[in-house]
Amino acid sequence: MTTRTRCQLYVSAAAMMVTAAIAAPAAAQASCEGLAPGCFKGSFLGQDTHEVVPEGATSVVITTTATGVGSRLGRFSLVREVTGDLVTFGAAGSARWVAANGDSIETTVDGHAYVSDLPGGYLFVTEKHTIVGGTGRLTGAEGIFTVELFHRFEPSSVIDGVQAHDVFGSFHGTITFRGASR
């Protein structure tokens, strides 16, 4: 495969992910039809922010703010805070996924980043999210799901010592509710 063809494939894949992130909520709900009960998946796009990393630093606190569409959530917003290890590329933290009506789930995050070969310079991050709480219709939610996201190396802005980096990604896994089927 030529470099040009591979580049075109990566750009097409990135465009599909961004398109999926802004698709209608009904499409995300329908994407689980015919699949196992508890199917939980969707996509998002947003930004990672962190303070400018000083030379020699071994960790960085990263805050992600994003919006997307997912099964069981519909349109949602995501706030994720992880501490990334700049030596091992591991990360741990927490996230809050909030549906448009305000119902939410809380997750713990355990992940790892890899340098991606996606054109434009990205880290590929894969994380395990474990649901540890919920509110509203998501009260009693349990489950584990995988988040895969791309974090652009080049900052989209640097303001008052804080860098912003574009991100996009998806998630897939299961969600169940104690004592009820939803």
PDB file of C-alpha atoms in Angstrom:
ATOM      1  CA  MET A   1       0.000   0.000   0.000  1.00  0.00           C
ATOM      2  CA  THR A   2       1.445   3.343  -0.963  1.00  0.00           C
ATOM      3  CA  THR A   3       1.909   6.109   1.579  1.00  0.00           C
ATOM      4  CA  ARG A   4      -0.624   8.228  -0.297  1.00  0.00           C
ATOM      5  CA  THR A   5      -3.252   5.458  -0.234  1.00  0.00           C
ATOM      6  CA  ARG A   6      -2.650   4.819   3.476  1.00  0.00           C
ATOM      7  CA  CYS A   7      -2.928   8.555   4.184  1.00  0.00           C
ATOM      8  CA  GLN A   8      -6.225   8.703   2.266  1.00  0.00           C
ATOM      9  CA  LEU A   9      -7.541   5.749   4.306  1.00  0.00           C
ATOM     10  CA  TYR A  10      -6.593   7.424   7.603  1.00  0.00           C
ATOM     11  CA  VAL A  11      -8.190  10.707   6.598  1.00  0.00           C
ATOM     12  CA  SER A  12     -11.344   8.835   5.506  1.00  0.00           C
ATOM     13  CA  ALA A  13     -11.437   6.939   8.818  1.00  0.00           C
ATOM     14  CA  ALA A  14     -11.015  10.159  10.804  1.00  0.00           C
ATOM     15  CA  ALA A  15     -13.789  11.819   8.791  1.00  0.00           C
ATOM     16  CA  MET A  16     -16.109   8.878   9.468  1.00  0.00           C
ATOM     17  CA  MET A  17     -15.415   9.082  13.211  1.00  0.00           C
ATOM     18  CA  VAL A  18     -16.136  12.802  13.302  1.00  0.00           C
ATOM     19  CA  THR A  19     -19.327  12.282  11.272  1.00  0.00           C
ATOM     20  CA  ALA A  20     -20.435   9.549  13.677  1.00  0.00           C
ATOM     21  CA  ALA A  21     -19.821  11.851  16.642  1.00  0.00           C
ATOM     22  CA  ILE A  22     -22.367  14.354  15.374  1.00  0.00           C
ATOM     23  CA  ALA A  23     -24.966  11.862  14.115  1.00  0.00           C
ATOM     24  CA  ALA A  24     -28.545  11.896  15.437  1.00  0.00           C
ATOM     25  CA  PRO A  25     -29.246  10.241  18.825  1.00  0.00           C
ATOM     26  CA  ALA A  26     -31.702   7.831  17.163  1.00  0.00           C
ATOM     27  CA  ALA A  27     -28.853   6.428  15.086  1.00  0.00           C
ATOM     28  CA  ALA A  28     -26.862   5.632  18.232  1.00  0.00           C
ATOM     29  CA  GLN A  29     -29.873   3.937  19.810  1.00  0.00           C
ATOM     30  CA  ALA A  30     -30.564   1.946  16.634  1.00  0.00           C
ATOM     31  CA  SER A  31     -26.911   0.873  16.397  1.00  0.00           C
ATOM     32  CA  CYS A  32     -27.523  -1.519  19.304  1.00  0.00           C
ATOM     33  CA  GLU A  33     -30.683  -3.068  17.845  1.00  0.00           C
ATOM     34  CA  GLY A  34     -30.251  -6.798  17.446  1.00  0.00           C
ATOM     35  CA  LEU A  35     -27.172  -6.845  19.662  1.00  0.00           C
ATOM     36  CA  ALA A  36     -26.755  -8.239  23.155  1.00  0.00           C
ATOM     37  CA  PRO A  37     -28.780  -6.629  25.948  1.00  0.00           C
ATOM     38  CA  GLY A  38     -26.831  -3.870  27.628  1.00  0.00           C
ATOM     39  CA  CYS A  39     -25.059  -2.761  24.453  1.00  0.00           C
ATOM     40  CA  PHE A  40     -23.395   0.579  25.196  1.00  0.00           C
ATOM     41  CA  LYS A  41     -21.556   2.465  22.471  1.00  0.00           C
ATOM     42  CA  GLY A  42     -21.162   5.822  20.813  1.00  0.00           C
ATOM     43  CA  SER A  43     -18.733   8.487  19.689  1.00  0.00           C
ATOM     44  CA  PHE A  44     -17.582  11.957  20.717  1.00  0.00           C
ATOM     45  CA  LEU A  45     -15.321  14.870  19.883  1.00  0.00           C
ATOM     46  CA  GLY A  46     -13.897  17.691  21.957  1.00  0.00           C
ATOM     47  CA  GLN A  47     -10.683  18.924  23.522  1.00  0.00           C
ATOM     48  CA  ASP A  48      -8.061  17.869  26.034  1.00  0.00           C
ATOM     49  CA  THR A  49      -6.568  20.685  28.083  1.00  0.00           C
ATOM     50  CA  HIS A  50      -3.540  20.741  30.361  1.00  0.00           C
ATOM     51  CA  GLU A  51      -0.959  23.172  31.634  1.00  0.00           C
ATOM     52  CA  VAL A  52       2.127  23.556  29.463  1.00  0.00           C
ATOM     53  CA  VAL A  53       4.357  20.661  30.495  1.00  0.00           C
ATOM     54  CA  PRO A  54       7.713  21.842  31.836  1.00  0.00           C
ATOM     55  CA  GLU A  55      10.879  20.115  30.670  1.00  0.00           C
ATOM     56  CA  GLY A  56      11.643  17.075  32.824  1.00  0.00           C
ATOM     57  CA  ALA A  57       8.061  16.641  34.072  1.00  0.00           C
ATOM     58  CA  THR A  58       6.993  13.038  34.627  1.00  0.00           C
ATOM     59  CA  SER A  59       3.208  13.523  34.772  1.00  0.00           C
ATOM     60  CA  VAL A  60       0.434  15.773  33.501  1.00  0.00           C
ATOM     61  CA  VAL A  61      -3.195  16.286  34.534  1.00  0.00           C
ATOM     62  CA  ILE A  62      -5.439  16.261  31.452  1.00  0.00           C
ATOM     63  CA  THR A  63      -9.062  17.419  31.405  1.00  0.00           C
ATOM     64  CA  THR A  64     -11.248  16.357  28.492  1.00  0.00           C
ATOM     65  CA  THR A  65     -14.472  18.135  27.589  1.00  0.00           C
ATOM     66  CA  ALA A  66     -16.421  16.590  24.743  1.00  0.00           C
ATOM     67  CA  THR A  67     -19.891  16.028  23.329  1.00  0.00           C
ATOM     68  CA  GLY A  68     -21.276  13.084  21.454  1.00  0.00           C
ATOM     69  CA  VAL A  69     -24.052  10.595  20.870  1.00  0.00           C
ATOM     70  CA  GLY A  70     -24.391   7.170  22.451  1.00  0.00           C
ATOM     71  CA  SER A  71     -26.774   4.331  23.126  1.00  0.00           C
ATOM     72  CA  ARG A  72     -28.534   4.634  26.514  1.00  0.00           C
ATOM     73  CA  LEU A  73     -27.377   8.296  26.700  1.00  0.00           C
ATOM     74  CA  GLY A  74     -28.539   9.937  23.469  1.00  0.00           C
ATOM     75  CA  ARG A  75     -26.729  13.251  23.148  1.00  0.00           C
ATOM     76  CA  PHE A  76     -24.247  13.604  25.995  1.00  0.00           C
ATOM     77  CA  SER A  77     -21.404  15.667  27.367  1.00  0.00           C
ATOM     78  CA  LEU A  78     -18.242  14.156  28.795  1.00  0.00           C
ATOM     79  CA  VAL A  79     -15.830  15.538  31.370  1.00  0.00           C
ATOM     80  CA  ARG A  80     -12.816  13.322  32.002  1.00  0.00           C
ATOM     81  CA  GLU A  81      -9.821  14.024  34.218  1.00  0.00           C
ATOM     82  CA  VAL A  82      -6.794  11.763  34.139  1.00  0.00           C
ATOM     83  CA  THR A  83      -3.246  11.972  35.357  1.00  0.00           C
ATOM     84  CA  GLY A  84      -0.954  10.810  32.590  1.00  0.00           C
ATOM     85  CA  ASP A  85       2.456   9.306  33.290  1.00  0.00           C
ATOM     86  CA  LEU A  86       4.864  10.815  30.754  1.00  0.00           C
ATOM     87  CA  VAL A  87       7.357   7.985  31.253  1.00  0.00           C
ATOM     88  CA  THR A  88       5.093   4.914  30.876  1.00  0.00           C
ATOM     89  CA  PHE A  89       2.227   6.610  28.952  1.00  0.00           C
ATOM     90  CA  GLY A  90      -0.229   5.113  31.467  1.00  0.00           C
ATOM     91  CA  ALA A  91      -3.143   7.147  32.813  1.00  0.00           C
ATOM     92  CA  ALA A  92      -5.712   6.910  35.614  1.00  0.00           C
ATOM     93  CA  GLY A  93      -8.582   9.103  36.704  1.00  0.00           C
ATOM     94  CA  SER A  94     -12.338   9.516  36.441  1.00  0.00           C
ATOM     95  CA  ALA A  95     -15.038  10.656  34.036  1.00  0.00           C
ATOM     96  CA  ARG A  96     -18.616  11.888  34.126  1.00  0.00           C
ATOM     97  CA  TRP A  97     -20.960  11.176  31.200  1.00  0.00           C
ATOM     98  CA  VAL A  98     -24.048  13.438  31.271  1.00  0.00           C
ATOM     99  CA  ALA A  99     -27.120  12.828  29.103  1.00  0.00           C
ATOM    100  CA  ALA A 100     -29.000  15.829  27.687  1.00  0.00           C
ATOM    101  CA  ASN A 101     -31.633  15.568  30.459  1.00  0.00           C
ATOM    102  CA  GLY A 102     -28.967  15.687  33.201  1.00  0.00           C
ATOM    103  CA  ASP A 103     -28.911  11.970  34.072  1.00  0.00           C
ATOM    104  CA  SER A 104     -25.319  10.784  34.375  1.00  0.00           C
ATOM    105  CA  ILE A 105     -22.873   7.981  35.039  1.00  0.00           C
ATOM    106  CA  GLU A 106     -19.536   8.225  36.808  1.00  0.00           C
ATOM    107  CA  THR A 107     -16.597   6.039  35.783  1.00  0.00           C
ATOM    108  CA  THR A 108     -13.092   5.254  36.900  1.00  0.00           C
ATOM    109  CA  VAL A 109     -10.514   5.351  34.121  1.00  0.00           C
ATOM    110  CA  ASP A 110      -7.458   3.171  33.562  1.00  0.00           C
ATOM    111  CA  GLY A 111      -5.669   3.656  30.261  1.00  0.00           C
ATOM    112  CA  HIS A 112      -2.596   3.740  28.118  1.00  0.00           C
ATOM    113  CA  ALA A 113      -1.453   5.919  25.204  1.00  0.00           C
ATOM    114  CA  TYR A 114       0.515   4.960  22.111  1.00  0.00           C
ATOM    115  CA  VAL A 115       1.975   7.051  19.331  1.00  0.00           C
ATOM    116  CA  SER A 116      -0.386   6.683  16.373  1.00  0.00           C
ATOM    117  CA  ASP A 117       0.564   6.589  12.722  1.00  0.00           C
ATOM    118  CA  LEU A 118      -2.566   8.634  11.883  1.00  0.00           C
ATOM    119  CA  PRO A 119      -1.426  11.558   9.695  1.00  0.00           C
ATOM    120  CA  GLY A 120      -1.239  14.879  11.512  1.00  0.00           C
ATOM    121  CA  GLY A 121       0.434  13.570  14.670  1.00  0.00           C
ATOM    122  CA  TYR A 122      -1.832  11.861  17.224  1.00  0.00           C
ATOM    123  CA  LEU A 123      -1.644   9.797  20.360  1.00  0.00           C
ATOM    124  CA  PHE A 124      -3.980   6.798  20.329  1.00  0.00           C
ATOM    125  CA  VAL A 125      -5.436   6.303  23.808  1.00  0.00           C
ATOM    126  CA  THR A 126      -7.275   3.185  24.937  1.00  0.00           C
ATOM    127  CA  GLU A 127      -9.000   3.146  28.320  1.00  0.00           C
ATOM    128  CA  LYS A 128     -11.099   0.833  30.462  1.00  0.00           C
ATOM    129  CA  HIS A 129     -14.003   2.706  32.090  1.00  0.00           C
ATOM    130  CA  THR A 130     -15.746   1.059  35.040  1.00  0.00           C
ATOM    131  CA  ILE A 131     -19.132   2.515  36.015  1.00  0.00           C
ATOM    132  CA  VAL A 132     -19.136   3.392  39.727  1.00  0.00           C
ATOM    133  CA  GLY A 133     -22.362   5.414  39.998  1.00  0.00           C
ATOM    134  CA  GLY A 134     -25.294   6.963  38.233  1.00  0.00           C
ATOM    135  CA  THR A 135     -28.125   9.458  38.625  1.00  0.00           C
ATOM    136  CA  GLY A 136     -31.703   9.681  37.341  1.00  0.00           C
ATOM    137  CA  ARG A 137     -32.620   6.866  34.971  1.00  0.00           C
ATOM    138  CA  LEU A 138     -28.986   5.735  35.183  1.00  0.00           C
ATOM    139  CA  THR A 139     -29.114   5.151  38.962  1.00  0.00           C
ATOM    140  CA  GLY A 140     -27.824   1.663  39.713  1.00  0.00           C
ATOM    141  CA  ALA A 141     -25.975   1.411  36.423  1.00  0.00           C
ATOM    142  CA  GLU A 142     -23.119  -1.073  36.272  1.00  0.00           C
ATOM    143  CA  GLY A 143     -20.759  -1.968  33.493  1.00  0.00           C
ATOM    144  CA  ILE A 144     -17.384  -1.791  31.876  1.00  0.00           C
ATOM    145  CA  PHE A 145     -16.607  -0.268  28.515  1.00  0.00           C
ATOM    146  CA  THR A 146     -13.612   0.596  26.366  1.00  0.00           C
ATOM    147  CA  VAL A 147     -12.886   4.129  25.198  1.00  0.00           C
ATOM    148  CA  GLU A 148     -10.596   4.676  22.221  1.00  0.00           C
ATOM    149  CA  LEU A 149      -9.606   8.220  21.401  1.00  0.00           C
ATOM    150  CA  PHE A 150      -7.148  10.172  19.303  1.00  0.00           C
ATOM    151  CA  HIS A 151      -5.386  13.159  20.912  1.00  0.00           C
ATOM    152  CA  ARG A 152      -3.707  15.533  18.469  1.00  0.00           C
ATOM    153  CA  PHE A 153      -0.108  16.338  19.460  1.00  0.00           C
ATOM    154  CA  GLU A 154      -0.170  19.873  18.070  1.00  0.00           C
ATOM    155  CA  PRO A 155      -2.129  22.195  20.369  1.00  0.00           C
ATOM    156  CA  SER A 156      -5.080  23.999  18.797  1.00  0.00           C
ATOM    157  CA  SER A 157      -4.429  26.864  21.232  1.00  0.00           C
ATOM    158  CA  VAL A 158      -2.253  27.937  24.139  1.00  0.00           C
ATOM    159  CA  ILE A 159      -3.826  30.538  26.442  1.00  0.00           C
ATOM    160  CA  ASP A 160      -2.366  31.630  29.791  1.00  0.00           C
ATOM    161  CA  GLY A 161      -0.155  28.554  30.010  1.00  0.00           C
ATOM    162  CA  VAL A 162      -2.928  26.061  29.159  1.00  0.00           C
ATOM    163  CA  GLN A 163      -2.743  23.991  25.992  1.00  0.00           C
ATOM    164  CA  ALA A 164      -5.849  22.689  24.201  1.00  0.00           C
ATOM    165  CA  HIS A 165      -5.633  19.650  21.921  1.00  0.00           C
ATOM    166  CA  ASP A 166      -8.390  18.349  19.632  1.00  0.00           C
ATOM    167  CA  VAL A 167      -9.674  14.843  20.421  1.00  0.00           C
ATOM    168  CA  PHE A 168     -12.176  12.447  18.894  1.00  0.00           C
ATOM    169  CA  GLY A 169     -13.111   8.935  19.844  1.00  0.00           C
ATOM    170  CA  SER A 170     -15.616   6.197  20.464  1.00  0.00           C
ATOM    171  CA  PHE A 171     -16.662   3.759  23.175  1.00  0.00           C
ATOM    172  CA  HIS A 172     -18.157   0.275  23.318  1.00  0.00           C
ATOM    173  CA  GLY A 173     -19.070  -2.172  26.052  1.00  0.00           C
ATOM    174  CA  THR A 174     -21.986  -3.016  28.315  1.00  0.00           C
ATOM    175  CA  ILE A 175     -24.228  -1.262  30.782  1.00  0.00           C
ATOM    176  CA  THR A 176     -26.787  -2.951  33.030  1.00  0.00           C
ATOM    177  CA  PHE A 177     -29.137  -1.735  35.708  1.00  0.00           C
ATOM    178  CA  ARG A 178     -29.678  -3.502  39.035  1.00  0.00           C
ATOM    179  CA  GLY A 179     -33.236  -4.684  39.427  1.00  0.00           C
ATOM    180  CA  ALA A 180     -34.458  -3.357  36.067  1.00  0.00           C
ATOM    181  CA  SER A 181     -34.023  -3.826  32.361  1.00  0.00           C
ATOM    182  CA  ARG A 182     -33.618  -0.628  30.355  1.00  0.00           C
TER     183      ARG A 182
END
